[in-house]
Amino acid sequence: MSRIGKAPIEIPAGVTVTVKDSVVTVKGPKGELSQAINPDLNVTVEDGRLTVTRPSDDREHRAQHGLYRALIHNMVVGVSTGYKKEMELVGVGYRATSTGQVLELSLGYSHAIYIKLPPEVKVEAKTERNKNPLIILESDDKQLLGQVCAKIRSLRKPEPYKGKGIKFVGEVIRRKSGKSASAK
């Protein structure tokens, strides 16, 4: 039995959920999101709670039961409070600046890298003295935000010897010792 699929979703004040033709649409103060779901699954909204039920215990229905419940929950949280990710640039001379929806990165390559971000993602670049530059990304869509973060991180992944690269704030990088003195 799916433990995640069985859990009801509490709908906060100011958020409306509509289900029409197996498409769930969630509207809130931060925006509007919609997700197509399997038509076999049943989505009901009663008394400020949303529940997802499955018609049978088939393997496919069990897998999708928890999946769609989690996707709908992410949409509800996204339109009510939103999601925020902070990334840190570790390395000498690494810089980030943002102008509108364009993020400019200097990551030790011979050229600057420009990334045009989707309109749903808000970006802010902070630089303070004696601290690593920060990139702060905010969105109501958790999946899109994760995808953008993964793309930015892929430009210069943190390496295990010096720890240089783009990492999430609070992320711990496993470090290696490097060359050791030869034992005779």
CSV table of C-alpha atoms in Angstrom, one decimal:
chain,number,residue,atom,x,y,z
A,1,MET,CA,0.0,0.0,0.0
A,2,SER,CA,1.2,3.5,-0.8
A,3,ARG,CA,1.7,5.4,2.3
A,4,ILE,CA,2.4,8.7,0.5
A,5,GLY,CA,-0.7,8.3,-1.8
A,6,LYS,CA,-3.0,7.7,1.1
A,7,ALA,CA,-2.1,10.9,2.9
A,8,PRO,CA,-4.5,13.8,2.3
A,9,ILE,CA,-3.2,17.2,1.1
A,10,GLU,CA,-4.3,20.1,3.3
A,11,ILE,CA,-5.2,23.1,1.1
A,12,PRO,CA,-4.2,26.4,2.7
A,13,ALA,CA,-6.3,29.5,2.6
A,14,GLY,CA,-6.0,31.5,-0.6
A,15,VAL,CA,-5.4,28.4,-2.7
A,16,THR,CA,-8.0,26.9,-5.1
A,17,VAL,CA,-7.7,23.4,-6.7
A,18,THR,CA,-9.8,22.4,-9.7
A,19,VAL,CA,-10.0,19.1,-11.4
A,20,LYS,CA,-11.3,18.9,-14.9
A,21,ASP,CA,-10.7,16.2,-17.6
A,22,SER,CA,-7.9,14.6,-15.6
A,23,VAL,CA,-6.0,17.9,-15.3
A,24,VAL,CA,-5.4,19.3,-11.8
A,25,THR,CA,-5.0,23.1,-11.7
A,26,VAL,CA,-3.8,24.9,-8.6
A,27,LYS,CA,-4.1,28.7,-8.2
A,28,GLY,CA,-2.6,30.7,-5.3
A,29,PRO,CA,-1.0,34.0,-4.4
A,30,LYS,CA,2.4,33.0,-6.0
A,31,GLY,CA,1.0,31.8,-9.3
A,32,GLU,CA,-0.9,29.0,-11.2
A,33,LEU,CA,0.2,25.5,-12.0
A,34,SER,CA,-1.4,22.6,-13.8
A,35,GLN,CA,-0.6,18.9,-14.1
A,36,ALA,CA,-2.2,16.2,-16.2
A,37,ILE,CA,-2.8,13.0,-14.3
A,38,ASN,CA,-3.7,9.4,-15.2
A,39,PRO,CA,-7.5,9.4,-15.9
A,40,ASP,CA,-7.8,6.1,-13.9
A,41,LEU,CA,-6.9,7.9,-10.6
A,42,ASN,CA,-9.6,9.8,-8.7
A,43,VAL,CA,-8.9,13.2,-7.3
A,44,THR,CA,-11.5,14.7,-4.9
A,45,VAL,CA,-11.6,18.0,-3.0
A,46,GLU,CA,-13.7,18.1,0.2
A,47,ASP,CA,-13.5,20.4,3.3
A,48,GLY,CA,-10.1,22.0,2.4
A,49,ARG,CA,-8.5,18.5,1.8
A,50,LEU,CA,-7.5,16.9,-1.4
A,51,THR,CA,-7.3,13.1,-1.7
A,52,VAL,CA,-6.1,10.8,-4.5
A,53,THR,CA,-7.5,7.3,-4.8
A,54,ARG,CA,-6.7,4.5,-7.1
A,55,PRO,CA,-9.1,2.0,-8.7
A,56,SER,CA,-7.1,-1.2,-8.1
A,57,ASP,CA,-3.9,-2.6,-6.6
A,58,ASP,CA,-2.3,-3.0,-10.0
A,59,ARG,CA,1.5,-2.3,-10.0
A,60,GLU,CA,1.0,0.7,-12.3
A,61,HIS,CA,-1.8,2.2,-10.3
A,62,ARG,CA,0.2,1.8,-7.0
A,63,ALA,CA,3.2,3.5,-8.5
A,64,GLN,CA,1.2,6.4,-10.0
A,65,HIS,CA,-0.9,6.8,-6.8
A,66,GLY,CA,2.0,8.2,-4.7
A,67,LEU,CA,3.6,10.0,-7.7
A,68,TYR,CA,0.6,12.1,-8.5
A,69,ARG,CA,-0.2,12.8,-4.9
A,70,ALA,CA,3.4,14.1,-4.5
A,71,LEU,CA,3.2,16.2,-7.6
A,72,ILE,CA,-0.1,17.8,-6.5
A,73,HIS,CA,1.4,18.5,-3.1
A,74,ASN,CA,4.4,20.2,-4.6
A,75,MET,CA,2.1,22.4,-6.7
A,76,VAL,CA,0.0,23.4,-3.6
A,77,VAL,CA,3.2,24.3,-1.6
A,78,GLY,CA,4.6,26.1,-4.6
A,79,VAL,CA,1.7,28.4,-5.2
A,80,SER,CA,1.2,29.1,-1.5
A,81,THR,CA,4.8,29.6,-0.2
A,82,GLY,CA,7.1,28.9,-3.2
A,83,TYR,CA,10.5,27.3,-3.4
A,84,LYS,CA,13.9,28.8,-2.9
A,85,LYS,CA,17.4,27.4,-3.7
A,86,GLU,CA,20.7,29.1,-2.8
A,87,MET,CA,23.9,28.2,-4.7
A,88,GLU,CA,27.4,29.2,-3.8
A,89,LEU,CA,30.4,29.7,-6.1
A,90,VAL,CA,33.6,28.4,-4.5
A,91,GLY,CA,36.8,29.4,-6.3
A,92,VAL,CA,39.2,32.3,-6.8
A,93,GLY,CA,37.7,34.8,-9.3
A,94,TYR,CA,34.3,33.1,-9.6
A,95,ARG,CA,31.6,35.7,-10.0
A,96,ALA,CA,27.9,35.9,-10.7
A,97,THR,CA,25.8,38.8,-11.8
A,98,SER,CA,22.2,39.0,-12.8
A,99,THR,CA,20.4,41.4,-15.1
A,100,GLY,CA,16.7,40.6,-15.5
A,101,GLN,CA,16.4,37.0,-16.5
A,102,VAL,CA,20.0,36.6,-17.7
A,103,LEU,CA,22.6,35.2,-15.3
A,104,GLU,CA,26.3,35.9,-16.1
A,105,LEU,CA,28.8,33.6,-14.7
A,106,SER,CA,32.6,33.8,-14.6
A,107,LEU,CA,33.8,30.4,-13.7
A,108,GLY,CA,37.5,30.3,-14.6
A,109,TYR,CA,37.0,29.7,-18.3
A,110,SER,CA,38.3,31.9,-21.0
A,111,HIS,CA,34.9,33.4,-21.5
A,112,ALA,CA,31.8,34.4,-19.5
A,113,ILE,CA,28.8,32.2,-19.5
A,114,TYR,CA,25.3,33.7,-20.0
A,115,ILE,CA,22.2,31.7,-19.1
A,116,LYS,CA,18.7,32.9,-20.0
A,117,LEU,CA,16.4,31.7,-17.3
A,118,PRO,CA,12.7,30.9,-17.8
A,119,PRO,CA,10.3,33.7,-16.7
A,120,GLU,CA,8.9,31.6,-13.9
A,121,VAL,CA,12.2,31.6,-12.1
A,122,LYS,CA,13.4,34.7,-10.2
A,123,VAL,CA,17.2,35.1,-9.9
A,124,GLU,CA,19.3,37.2,-7.6
A,125,ALA,CA,23.1,37.3,-7.4
A,126,LYS,CA,24.8,38.5,-4.2
A,127,THR,CA,28.5,39.3,-3.7
A,128,GLU,CA,29.9,40.3,-0.3
A,129,ARG,CA,33.5,40.9,0.7
A,130,ASN,CA,35.4,37.9,2.0
A,131,LYS,CA,32.4,35.6,1.2
A,132,ASN,CA,31.6,33.3,-1.7
A,133,PRO,CA,29.2,34.8,-4.3
A,134,LEU,CA,25.6,33.5,-4.0
A,135,ILE,CA,23.0,32.8,-6.6
A,136,ILE,CA,19.4,32.8,-5.1
A,137,LEU,CA,16.7,31.2,-7.3
A,138,GLU,CA,13.0,31.3,-6.4
A,139,SER,CA,10.0,29.8,-8.2
A,140,ASP,CA,6.6,28.3,-7.6
A,141,ASP,CA,7.4,25.2,-9.7
A,142,LYS,CA,9.7,22.8,-7.8
A,143,GLN,CA,10.6,20.7,-10.9
A,144,LEU,CA,11.6,23.6,-13.0
A,145,LEU,CA,13.6,25.1,-10.2
A,146,GLY,CA,15.5,21.9,-9.7
A,147,GLN,CA,16.2,21.6,-13.4
A,148,VAL,CA,17.6,25.2,-13.6
A,149,CYS,CA,19.8,24.5,-10.6
A,150,ALA,CA,21.1,21.3,-12.1
A,151,LYS,CA,21.9,23.1,-15.3
A,152,ILE,CA,23.8,25.9,-13.5
A,153,ARG,CA,25.7,23.3,-11.3
A,154,SER,CA,26.7,21.3,-14.4
A,155,LEU,CA,28.7,24.2,-15.7
A,156,ARG,CA,31.3,23.7,-12.9
A,157,LYS,CA,30.6,20.8,-10.5
A,158,PRO,CA,32.4,20.9,-7.1
A,159,GLU,CA,35.6,18.9,-7.3
A,160,PRO,CA,36.8,16.7,-4.4
A,161,TYR,CA,40.3,17.9,-4.0
A,162,LYS,CA,40.0,21.7,-3.4
A,163,GLY,CA,36.2,21.9,-3.3
A,164,LYS,CA,36.0,24.4,-6.1
A,165,GLY,CA,32.8,24.7,-8.2
A,166,ILE,CA,29.1,25.5,-7.8
A,167,LYS,CA,27.4,23.9,-4.9
A,168,PHE,CA,24.2,24.3,-2.9
A,169,VAL,CA,24.5,26.3,0.4
A,170,GLY,CA,24.9,23.7,3.2
A,171,GLU,CA,26.0,20.9,0.9
A,172,VAL,CA,28.9,18.9,2.2
A,173,ILE,CA,31.4,17.9,-0.5
A,174,ARG,CA,33.4,14.7,0.2
A,175,ARG,CA,37.0,15.7,0.1
A,176,LYS,CA,40.0,13.5,-1.0
A,177,SER,CA,43.5,13.9,0.4
A,178,GLY,CA,45.3,14.0,-2.9
A,179,LYS,CA,48.8,12.9,-3.4
A,180,SER,CA,50.4,11.5,-0.2
A,181,ALA,CA,54.1,11.2,0.6
A,182,SER,CA,55.6,7.9,-0.6
A,183,ALA,CA,55.9,5.3,2.2
A,184,LYS,CA,59.3,3.5,2.0
